Amino acid sequence: MSLPCHHLTCSTFSWHLFSKTVGLPFISAPLASIPLLGCPQSVTSQPRAEQVLSGKYMSGFGNEHVSEDPRCPGALPEGQNNPQVCPYGLYAEQLSGSAFTCPRPTNKRSWLYRILPSVCHKPFKPLEEGHLTHDWDEIEPDPNQLRWKPFEIPKAAQNKMDFVSGLHTLCGAGEPRGRNGIAVHIFVCNTSMIDRCLYNSDGDFLIVPQQGKLLITTEFGKMLVEPNEICVIQQGMRFSVEVFGETRGYILEVYGAHFELPDLGPIGANGLANPRDFLVPVAWYEDRQVPGGYTVISKYQGKLFAAQQDYSPYNVVAWHGNYTPYKYHLEKFMVINAVAFDHADPSIFTVLTAKTTRAGVALADFVIFPPRWGVANNTFRPPYYHRNCMSEFMGLIKGHYEAKEEGFQPGGGSLHSMMTPHGPDADCFEKASKAKLEPERVADGTMAFMFESSLSLAVTKWGLQTSNRLDKNYYKCWEPLKSHFNPKCK
């Protein structure tokens, strides 16, 4: 017996109406009627992904968002979350990102209204794919300054590799079962994920594309993420990645905490990454059967498992809540800097933070070094020499890094571990010590970033050996530094 059908049909209407609903530019293609559970109809077409992505997103960090695919108006239940019968015969499913009893400011959940619930799948089985690990003892620790050349992207003709098979763990600490830790991954791929999706049971992915665009389909809708943008796919959210050629990037994974905006303190109410600039996708669904099998991949306790189902998981017609994927463009960051003298600490460049239970101590910070003005007087303006109780992994999206113009390349990285000395190379020191101090632009055309953690990070065997990208001459950039000490000249 079929369920009662609320709103007998999803009205056929033009993309002109769609554009008014979610802010898309006018597209004259008609939108077909959509089949409903218990309401047999035919389908002639569905909206193309690029048409959906040409529109706007919803904005706001951590907001209570509401979205429904305009092909099915009224799909969200009114006044309640879990009615006896949902509109259009949909299933109600809650996705929880926090314990039910967390205080309201940290309570995260969304309600999804979908054609079939996520529970409809075959049993999970181990999947031997990719190069993920959380075995931080597979190789002896290395306290040296480490730098990697750009990580190689395989050629499609030789080795087809999608986002999942191209994941490589570089370093990390902690353990996902204990819900405390982080991992830094590199992804390199040359083909899209076809009829398969991934979700992370262990934690959140902060994804930093360096080369190539990512078209990410999630249960909440679609996001196009380009270099100089980031996105966050939170724990449990299913997603697939389409690419358009050779693609590379970085991932910061956190276990046991979600990313949030840093406290601003004396900065005030405005500054750094503004909440309004974070974008959330709008609802988009496909009612697609996959007779050949759709593969759902779970990253669970650091390992991959796969289950089969015969339908697309992107069947969420409507949703509401504050637990969502989101993206952010790094050029929108409002830079704070020293304007009189001295070099401010890099914490002023924090975009997102995942906190620990210790006040002011981050499990992980995502920090950027964007274009800005340098105006400090009587000051050595590049980053100072430093020994830190935190671990610092740096990557480069484009351009060059101000403290090391040679050797540190886009698509590569560096790791300065706890209390390992680091700072400007010899060439940078000599130039900055003699430079005429005038207002100048710093880091134009570049974007370097840092994953900083209070944990002591171990590098994997892949990072130190298998990748074959470790720059064994990194230490030599400081060898030309010489003593300028003269006790007779102050």
Short mmCIF file of C-alpha atoms in Angstrom, two decimals:
data_model
loop_
_atom_site.label_atom_id
_atom_site.label_comp_id
_atom_site.label_asym_id
_atom_site.label_seq_id
_atom_site.Cartn_x
_atom_site.Cartn_y
_atom_site.Cartn_z
CA MET A 1 0.00 0.00 0.00
CA SER A 2 1.42 3.38 -0.94
CA LEU A 3 1.70 6.20 1.56
CA PRO A 4 -0.58 9.21 1.30
CA CYS A 5 0.86 11.76 -1.09
CA HIS A 6 1.10 15.31 0.23
CA HIS A 7 1.30 17.91 -2.55
CA LEU A 8 0.23 15.48 -5.26
CA THR A 9 2.97 16.54 -7.67
CA CYS A 10 6.21 18.46 -7.52
CA SER A 11 5.10 21.24 -9.83
CA THR A 12 6.72 21.58 -13.22
CA PHE A 13 8.09 25.09 -13.38
CA SER A 14 10.75 27.01 -15.24
CA TRP A 15 14.29 27.72 -14.11
CA HIS A 16 13.16 31.33 -13.97
CA LEU A 17 11.11 30.48 -10.89
CA PHE A 18 14.02 28.43 -9.54
CA SER A 19 16.27 31.44 -9.93
CA LYS A 20 13.91 33.58 -7.87
CA THR A 21 13.77 30.93 -5.15
CA VAL A 22 17.50 30.36 -4.56
CA GLY A 23 19.14 33.24 -6.37
CA LEU A 24 20.21 31.51 -9.59
CA PRO A 25 20.64 33.39 -12.85
CA PHE A 26 17.86 32.84 -15.37
CA ILE A 27 18.15 29.54 -17.23
CA SER A 28 15.37 28.89 -19.66
CA ALA A 29 15.52 25.08 -19.58
CA PRO A 30 12.32 23.54 -18.20
CA LEU A 31 12.42 21.42 -15.08
CA ALA A 32 10.64 18.08 -15.32
CA SER A 33 8.18 16.61 -12.86
CA ILE A 34 9.82 14.40 -10.25
CA PRO A 35 8.55 10.93 -9.24
CA LEU A 36 7.19 10.62 -5.72
CA LEU A 37 6.95 7.68 -3.36
CA GLY A 38 3.44 6.35 -3.85
CA CYS A 39 2.79 8.83 -6.68
CA PRO A 40 3.90 7.20 -9.97
CA GLN A 41 5.08 9.70 -12.56
CA SER A 42 7.64 9.80 -15.34
CA VAL A 43 10.89 11.72 -15.38
CA THR A 44 12.30 13.28 -18.51
CA SER A 45 15.24 15.17 -17.06
CA GLN A 46 16.82 16.48 -13.89
CA PRO A 47 18.75 19.73 -13.39
CA ARG A 48 22.41 19.53 -14.33
CA ALA A 49 24.97 20.03 -11.59
CA GLU A 50 26.57 23.03 -13.27
CA GLN A 51 23.18 24.74 -13.46
CA VAL A 52 22.60 24.22 -9.76
CA LEU A 53 26.10 25.43 -8.94
CA SER A 54 25.70 28.62 -10.92
CA GLY A 55 23.54 29.96 -8.11
CA LYS A 56 24.12 31.32 -4.66
CA TYR A 57 24.63 29.53 -1.39
CA MET A 58 23.16 30.24 2.01
CA SER A 59 25.52 32.25 4.20
CA GLY A 60 26.43 32.24 7.86
CA PHE A 61 28.69 30.16 10.10
CA GLY A 62 26.81 27.72 12.32
CA ASN A 63 23.42 29.20 11.47
CA GLU A 64 20.11 27.36 11.66
CA HIS A 65 19.58 26.88 7.94
CA VAL A 66 16.45 25.71 6.14
CA SER A 67 16.54 24.41 2.56
CA GLU A 68 14.34 22.40 0.24
CA ASP A 69 14.79 21.53 -3.40
CA PRO A 70 12.36 23.82 -5.25
CA ARG A 71 11.20 20.89 -7.37
CA CYS A 72 9.31 19.74 -4.25
CA PRO A 73 7.95 22.86 -2.51
CA GLY A 74 6.71 22.24 1.00
CA ALA A 75 8.91 19.19 1.54
CA LEU A 76 9.91 20.42 5.00
CA PRO A 77 7.38 19.49 7.70
CA GLU A 78 5.81 22.50 9.36
CA GLY A 79 6.15 22.93 13.10
CA GLN A 80 7.78 19.57 13.84
CA ASN A 81 10.72 17.37 12.87
CA ASN A 82 9.31 13.86 12.67
CA PRO A 83 5.65 13.70 11.54
CA GLN A 84 3.82 10.41 11.27
CA VAL A 85 3.90 10.80 7.49
CA CYS A 86 6.37 13.25 5.93
CA PRO A 87 5.42 15.35 2.87
CA TYR A 88 5.91 13.48 -0.42
CA GLY A 89 6.28 10.21 1.48
CA LEU A 90 9.84 11.06 2.54
CA TYR A 91 11.72 9.58 5.48
CA ALA A 92 12.89 11.81 8.36
CA GLU A 93 16.48 11.18 9.49
CA GLN A 94 18.48 13.11 12.07
CA LEU A 95 22.25 13.57 11.70
CA SER A 96 23.80 14.40 15.09
CA GLY A 97 27.17 16.11 15.33
CA SER A 98 27.17 16.40 19.12
CA ALA A 99 25.73 14.65 22.15
CA PHE A 100 22.03 15.34 22.66
CA THR A 101 22.77 17.06 25.97
CA CYS A 102 25.51 19.44 24.82
CA PRO A 103 24.83 23.08 25.73
CA ARG A 104 22.92 24.93 23.03
CA PRO A 105 25.93 26.91 21.73
CA THR A 106 27.72 23.64 20.91
CA ASN A 107 24.73 21.43 20.06
CA LYS A 108 24.93 20.37 16.39
CA ARG A 109 22.31 18.46 14.43
CA SER A 110 20.36 18.54 11.18
CA TRP A 111 17.17 16.86 10.03
CA LEU A 112 17.22 15.33 6.55
CA TYR A 113 14.11 14.40 4.57
CA ARG A 114 15.08 11.74 2.09
CA ILE A 115 13.62 9.27 -0.38
CA LEU A 116 15.20 6.29 1.41
CA PRO A 117 16.95 6.30 4.81
CA SER A 118 20.70 5.74 5.04
CA VAL A 119 20.20 2.40 6.78
CA CYS A 120 19.29 0.69 3.49
CA HIS A 121 22.62 -0.91 2.55
CA LYS A 122 24.46 -4.24 2.60
CA PRO A 123 26.99 -5.01 5.37
CA PHE A 124 30.30 -3.12 5.42
CA LYS A 125 33.46 -4.99 4.52
CA PRO A 126 37.13 -3.89 4.79
CA LEU A 127 38.39 -1.88 1.83
CA GLU A 128 42.07 -1.97 0.96
CA GLU A 129 42.50 1.34 -0.80
CA GLY A 130 44.35 4.60 -0.34
CA HIS A 131 47.20 5.15 2.07
CA LEU A 132 45.44 6.18 5.29
CA THR A 133 46.87 5.27 8.67
CA HIS A 134 46.80 6.28 12.31
CA ASP A 135 49.75 4.06 13.24
CA TRP A 136 52.10 6.77 14.47
CA ASP A 137 54.72 4.22 15.57
CA GLU A 138 55.39 2.56 12.21
CA ILE A 139 58.67 4.47 11.94
CA GLU A 140 61.03 6.18 14.37
CA PRO A 141 60.19 9.83 15.19
CA ASP A 142 62.21 12.55 13.49
CA PRO A 143 62.67 15.92 15.29
CA ASN A 144 64.39 17.58 12.32
CA GLN A 145 62.97 20.40 10.26
CA LEU A 146 61.19 18.64 7.40
CA ARG A 147 60.24 19.95 3.98
CA TRP A 148 58.55 18.18 1.09
CA LYS A 149 58.75 18.95 -2.60
CA PRO A 150 55.38 19.16 -4.40
CA PHE A 151 53.59 15.85 -4.06
CA GLU A 152 53.33 14.05 -7.39
CA ILE A 153 49.98 13.63 -9.13
CA PRO A 154 49.72 10.37 -11.08
CA LYS A 155 48.99 10.62 -14.79
CA ALA A 156 45.51 9.35 -15.63
CA ALA A 157 46.73 7.17 -18.47
CA GLN A 158 49.12 5.36 -16.15
CA ASN A 159 47.15 5.20 -12.93
CA LYS A 160 43.57 6.37 -12.53
CA MET A 161 43.09 7.63 -9.01
CA ASP A 162 40.07 9.29 -7.42
CA PHE A 163 39.81 11.26 -4.18
CA VAL A 164 39.58 8.19 -1.93
CA SER A 165 42.33 6.14 -3.57
CA GLY A 166 44.50 9.27 -3.64
CA LEU A 167 44.41 9.93 0.12
CA HIS A 168 47.80 9.69 1.85
CA THR A 169 48.40 10.29 5.55
CA LEU A 170 51.47 12.48 6.08
CA CYS A 171 51.54 12.98 9.85
CA GLY A 172 49.35 13.07 12.91
CA ALA A 173 48.84 12.26 16.58
CA GLY A 174 46.15 10.83 18.81
CA GLU A 175 43.67 8.09 18.15
CA PRO A 176 40.18 8.20 16.64
CA ARG A 177 38.74 5.68 19.11
CA GLY A 178 39.71 7.98 21.95
CA ARG A 179 38.15 10.95 20.11
CA ASN A 180 41.25 13.08 20.54
CA GLY A 181 43.77 13.74 17.81
CA ILE A 182 44.49 15.07 14.35
CA ALA A 183 45.90 13.89 11.05
CA VAL A 184 47.31 15.71 8.04
CA HIS A 185 46.57 14.06 4.71
CA ILE A 186 47.63 14.81 1.15
CA PHE A 187 45.25 14.03 -1.69
CA VAL A 188 46.27 13.61 -5.32
CA CYS A 189 43.79 12.45 -7.95
CA ASN A 190 43.02 12.58 -11.64
CA THR A 191 39.53 11.09 -11.94
CA SER A 192 36.14 11.63 -10.33
CA MET A 193 34.37 9.41 -7.84
CA ILE A 194 31.78 7.49 -9.86
CA ASP A 195 28.88 5.84 -8.03
CA ARG A 196 30.65 5.94 -4.71
CA CYS A 197 30.79 8.26 -1.73
CA LEU A 198 32.83 8.66 1.44
CA TYR A 199 31.95 9.60 4.99
CA ASN A 200 34.25 10.07 7.95
CA SER A 201 33.09 8.37 11.15
CA ASP A 202 36.20 9.56 12.98
CA GLY A 203 36.06 13.33 12.63
CA ASP A 204 35.92 16.40 10.42
CA PHE A 205 37.81 17.03 7.17
CA LEU A 206 39.06 20.55 6.43
CA ILE A 207 39.95 20.37 2.73
CA VAL A 208 42.39 22.80 1.08
CA PRO A 209 42.54 22.36 -2.71
CA GLN A 210 45.86 23.50 -4.18
CA GLN A 211 45.55 22.49 -7.83
CA GLY A 212 42.28 21.85 -9.63
CA LYS A 213 38.64 22.51 -8.77
CA LEU A 214 36.57 20.17 -6.63
CA LEU A 215 32.87 19.71 -7.36
CA ILE A 216 31.68 18.19 -4.09
CA THR A 217 28.25 16.60 -3.87
CA THR A 218 26.93 16.17 -0.33
CA GLU A 219 23.65 15.11 1.20
CA PHE A 220 22.99 18.81 1.78
CA GLY A 221 23.67 19.94 -1.80
CA LYS A 222 26.63 20.77 -4.01
CA MET A 223 29.70 22.96 -3.52
CA LEU A 224 32.28 24.05 -6.06
CA VAL A 225 35.57 24.53 -4.21
CA GLU A 226 38.51 26.11 -6.02
CA PRO A 227 42.11 26.80 -4.99
CA ASN A 228 42.15 29.69 -2.50
CA GLU A 229 38.92 28.35 -1.03
CA ILE A 230 38.51 25.76 1.71
CA CYS A 231 35.63 23.55 2.71
CA VAL A 232 34.75 21.55 5.80
CA ILE A 233 32.94 18.21 5.59
CA GLN A 234 31.90 17.39 9.12
CA GLN A 235 31.76 13.98 10.79
CA GLY A 236 29.31 11.55 9.21
CA MET A 237 28.42 13.59 6.12
CA ARG A 238 28.48 11.63 2.87
CA PHE A 239 30.20 13.26 -0.06
CA SER A 240 31.64 12.57 -3.51
CA VAL A 241 34.35 14.54 -5.31
CA GLU A 242 34.38 15.27 -9.03
CA VAL A 243 37.60 16.64 -10.52
CA PHE A 244 38.48 18.19 -13.87
CA GLY A 245 42.03 16.99 -14.40
CA GLU A 246 45.12 16.58 -12.25
CA THR A 247 44.17 17.64 -8.73
CA ARG A 248 46.08 18.04 -5.47
CA GLY A 249 45.48 19.41 -2.02
CA TYR A 250 45.76 19.11 1.74
CA ILE A 251 43.41 17.87 4.46
CA LEU A 252 43.39 18.63 8.17
CA GLU A 253 41.39 16.00 10.04
CA VAL A 254 40.36 16.49 13.67
CA TYR A 255 38.93 13.83 15.98
CA GLY A 256 36.63 14.77 18.83
CA ALA A 257 36.08 18.47 18.13
CA HIS A 258 34.44 20.57 15.46
CA PHE A 259 35.95 23.65 13.85
CA GLU A 260 34.69 27.00 15.08
CA LEU A 261 35.55 30.65 14.68
CA PRO A 262 38.29 31.84 17.04
CA ASP A 263 37.44 34.22 19.85
CA LEU A 264 38.25 37.82 18.93
CA GLY A 265 38.98 39.24 22.39
CA PRO A 266 40.07 42.91 22.25
CA ILE A 267 39.76 42.89 18.45
CA GLY A 268 36.04 43.33 19.05
CA ALA A 269 32.94 42.16 17.24
CA ASN A 270 34.38 42.16 13.72
CA GLY A 271 37.51 40.86 12.06
CA LEU A 272 39.41 37.84 10.79
CA ALA A 273 36.97 35.40 9.14
CA ASN A 274 33.53 36.96 9.29
CA PRO A 275 30.61 34.55 9.87
CA ARG A 276 28.59 35.88 6.93
CA ASP A 277 31.27 34.80 4.44
CA PHE A 278 30.89 31.07 5.13
CA LEU A 279 28.66 29.46 2.51
CA VAL A 280 26.38 26.45 2.89
CA PRO A 281 24.94 24.50 -0.07
CA VAL A 282 21.24 24.51 -0.93
CA ALA A 283 19.23 21.30 -1.07
CA TRP A 284 19.62 19.25 -4.24
CA TYR A 285 18.62 15.65 -4.78
CA GLU A 286 18.61 12.88 -7.32
CA ASP A 287 16.17 9.95 -7.32
CA ARG A 288 18.50 7.56 -9.08
CA GLN A 289 18.61 3.78 -8.95
CA VAL A 290 22.03 2.16 -9.41
CA PRO A 291 21.43 -1.48 -10.40
CA GLY A 292 25.17 -2.09 -10.72
CA GLY A 293 25.70 -1.04 -7.11
CA TYR A 294 26.57 2.21 -5.35
CA THR A 295 29.55 1.99 -2.97
CA VAL A 296 29.36 3.76 0.38
CA ILE A 297 32.81 4.08 1.98
CA SER A 298 33.21 4.68 5.71
CA LYS A 299 36.42 5.85 7.34
CA TYR A 300 36.01 4.12 10.67
CA GLN A 301 38.67 3.90 13.40
CA GLY A 302 41.27 4.95 10.86
CA LYS A 303 40.44 2.26 8.30
CA LEU A 304 38.22 2.15 5.23
CA PHE A 305 35.15 -0.04 4.88
CA ALA A 306 32.74 -0.33 1.94
CA ALA A 307 29.06 -1.25 1.68
CA GLN A 308 26.83 -1.66 -1.36
CA GLN A 309 23.40 -0.21 -2.04
CA ASP A 310 21.31 0.15 -5.19
CA TYR A 311 20.46 3.86 -5.04
CA SER A 312 22.18 7.24 -4.85
CA PRO A 313 22.70 8.54 -1.28
CA TYR A 314 22.06 12.07 -2.54
CA ASN A 315 18.32 11.67 -2.16
CA VAL A 316 17.73 14.40 0.44
CA VAL A 317 14.85 16.54 -0.83
CA ALA A 318 14.91 18.98 2.09
CA TRP A 319 16.78 19.60 5.30
CA HIS A 320 17.09 21.99 8.22
CA GLY A 321 19.60 22.41 11.03
CA ASN A 322 22.98 23.83 12.03
CA TYR A 323 25.18 20.81 11.23
CA THR A 324 26.20 21.27 7.61
CA PRO A 325 29.13 21.25 5.20
CA TYR A 326 30.43 24.70 4.33
CA LYS A 327 33.05 26.54 2.31
CA TYR A 328 34.99 29.81 2.64
CA HIS A 329 37.04 31.97 0.28
CA LEU A 330 40.37 32.93 1.84
CA GLU A 331 40.43 36.32 0.11
CA LYS A 332 37.55 37.41 2.36
CA PHE A 333 39.74 37.18 5.48
CA MET A 334 40.04 40.56 7.22
CA VAL A 335 43.72 40.81 8.11
CA ILE A 336 44.88 42.24 11.43
CA ASN A 337 48.52 43.35 11.67
CA ALA A 338 51.02 45.38 13.68
CA VAL A 339 50.94 49.00 12.49
CA ALA A 340 53.56 50.60 14.77
CA PHE A 341 56.41 48.21 15.56
CA ASP A 342 57.26 44.54 16.12
CA HIS A 343 55.81 41.42 14.54
CA ALA A 344 52.44 40.22 15.84
CA ASP A 345 52.10 36.53 16.67
CA PRO A 346 50.65 34.36 13.86
CA SER A 347 47.54 33.61 15.91
CA ILE A 348 46.11 36.83 14.43
CA PHE A 349 45.80 34.94 11.13
CA THR A 350 43.59 32.13 12.50
CA VAL A 351 40.63 31.30 10.26
CA LEU A 352 39.19 28.33 12.17
CA THR A 353 40.07 26.54 15.38
CA ALA A 354 39.23 23.20 16.96
CA LYS A 355 39.51 23.69 20.69
CA THR A 356 40.67 21.44 23.50
CA THR A 357 39.28 21.52 27.03
CA ARG A 358 42.21 23.76 28.06
CA ALA A 359 41.44 27.43 27.66
CA GLY A 360 43.35 29.00 24.78
CA VAL A 361 44.96 25.73 23.66
CA ALA A 362 43.88 24.41 20.27
CA LEU A 363 43.70 20.83 19.16
CA ALA A 364 44.25 22.37 15.73
CA ASP A 365 44.22 25.84 14.19
CA PHE A 366 43.91 26.64 10.50
CA VAL A 367 46.00 29.76 9.86
CA ILE A 368 46.69 31.66 6.63
CA PHE A 369 49.29 34.24 5.60
CA PRO A 370 47.35 36.40 3.13
CA PRO A 371 48.33 39.49 1.12
CA ARG A 372 48.56 42.54 3.39
CA TRP A 373 50.45 45.72 4.16
CA GLY A 374 53.68 45.71 6.17
CA VAL A 375 54.27 49.05 7.90
CA ALA A 376 56.06 48.32 11.19
CA ASN A 377 58.92 50.74 11.97
CA ASN A 378 62.33 49.72 13.31
CA THR A 379 61.26 46.10 12.94
CA PHE A 380 62.49 42.89 11.34
CA ARG A 381 59.30 42.32 9.36
CA PRO A 382 59.46 38.65 8.26
CA PRO A 383 58.40 35.97 10.76
CA TYR A 384 60.78 35.80 13.70
CA TYR A 385 63.01 32.87 14.67
CA HIS A 386 61.01 30.55 16.84
CA ARG A 387 60.92 27.46 19.03
CA ASN A 388 57.34 26.48 19.72
CA CYS A 389 55.46 24.21 22.13
CA MET A 390 53.07 23.61 19.21
CA SER A 391 53.57 21.61 16.00
CA GLU A 392 53.47 23.59 12.75
CA PHE A 393 52.68 22.05 9.36
CA MET A 394 52.77 24.53 6.49
CA GLY A 395 51.53 24.28 2.93
CA LEU A 396 51.51 26.63 -0.03
CA ILE A 397 48.54 27.10 -2.34
CA LYS A 398 50.20 29.54 -4.73
CA GLY A 399 53.11 31.96 -5.03
CA HIS A 400 55.94 31.87 -2.51
CA TYR A 401 56.27 32.16 1.25
CA GLU A 402 57.75 35.42 2.51
CA ALA A 403 60.28 33.78 4.86
CA LYS A 404 61.57 31.26 2.29
CA GLU A 405 61.25 32.30 -1.32
CA GLU A 406 63.24 29.33 -2.60
CA GLY A 407 62.58 25.64 -2.03
CA PHE A 408 59.12 25.92 -0.47
CA GLN A 409 56.85 25.33 -3.46
CA PRO A 410 53.09 25.19 -4.12
CA GLY A 411 51.84 21.67 -3.54
CA GLY A 412 54.67 20.88 -1.11
CA GLY A 413 54.85 21.32 2.64
CA SER A 414 56.98 21.62 5.75
CA LEU A 415 56.77 20.41 9.33
CA HIS A 416 58.43 22.11 12.28
CA SER A 417 57.83 19.86 15.26
CA MET A 418 57.59 20.77 18.91
CA MET A 419 60.59 22.84 20.01
CA THR A 420 62.36 22.36 16.68
CA PRO A 421 63.95 25.72 15.76
CA HIS A 422 62.76 27.40 12.57
CA GLY A 423 62.60 30.81 10.96
CA PRO A 424 63.67 32.83 7.91
CA ASP A 425 66.42 31.47 5.72
CA ALA A 426 69.75 33.26 5.39
CA ASP A 427 68.82 35.20 2.26
CA CYS A 428 65.60 36.47 3.82
CA PHE A 429 67.40 37.56 6.99
CA GLU A 430 70.08 39.53 5.15
CA LYS A 431 67.60 41.31 2.90
CA ALA A 432 65.12 42.16 5.66
CA SER A 433 67.86 43.40 8.00
CA LYS A 434 69.02 45.94 5.41
CA ALA A 435 65.71 46.86 3.80
CA LYS A 436 64.49 50.45 3.76
CA LEU A 437 61.43 50.43 5.99
CA GLU A 438 58.60 51.89 3.97
CA PRO A 439 54.98 50.77 3.74
CA GLU A 440 55.01 47.77 1.41
CA ARG A 441 52.73 45.05 0.18
CA VAL A 442 53.51 41.63 1.62
CA ALA A 443 52.62 38.26 0.07
CA ASP A 444 50.77 39.62 -2.97
CA GLY A 445 49.89 36.78 -5.32
CA THR A 446 50.60 34.14 -2.69
CA MET A 447 48.70 32.11 -0.12
CA ALA A 448 50.56 30.07 2.46
CA PHE A 449 48.76 28.37 5.33
CA MET A 450 49.51 26.51 8.53
CA PHE A 451 47.93 23.62 10.42
CA GLU A 452 49.06 24.21 14.01
CA SER A 453 48.42 21.72 16.80
CA SER A 454 49.14 21.34 20.50
CA LEU A 455 49.89 17.65 19.81
CA SER A 456 53.31 16.29 18.91
CA LEU A 457 52.94 15.03 15.34
CA ALA A 458 54.52 11.81 14.09
CA VAL A 459 55.37 11.49 10.40
CA THR A 460 54.28 8.34 8.57
CA LYS A 461 56.49 6.00 6.63
CA TRP A 462 54.83 7.31 3.46
CA GLY A 463 55.81 10.85 4.43
CA LEU A 464 59.42 10.07 5.28
CA GLN A 465 60.20 7.38 2.72
CA THR A 466 57.57 6.06 0.33
CA SER A 467 56.47 9.39 -1.14
CA ASN A 468 60.08 10.14 -2.12
CA ARG A 469 59.32 13.87 -1.83
CA LEU A 470 61.30 14.70 1.31
CA ASP A 471 63.85 17.47 0.73
CA LYS A 472 66.92 16.16 2.52
CA ASN A 473 68.79 19.43 2.05
CA TYR A 474 66.25 21.63 3.83
CA TYR A 475 68.58 22.31 6.77
CA LYS A 476 71.09 23.92 4.42
CA CYS A 477 68.94 27.05 3.97
CA TRP A 478 70.10 28.17 7.45
CA GLU A 479 73.78 27.21 7.12
CA PRO A 480 74.83 30.56 5.56
CA LEU A 481 73.56 32.47 8.63
CA LYS A 482 76.56 34.15 10.23
CA SER A 483 77.26 35.93 13.46
CA HIS A 484 76.96 39.72 13.40
CA PHE A 485 77.91 40.07 17.07
CA ASN A 486 80.25 42.95 17.91
CA PRO A 487 80.62 43.78 21.62
CA LYS A 488 82.08 47.17 20.70
CA CYS A 489 79.18 48.26 18.53
CA LYS A 490 75.67 48.61 19.91
#
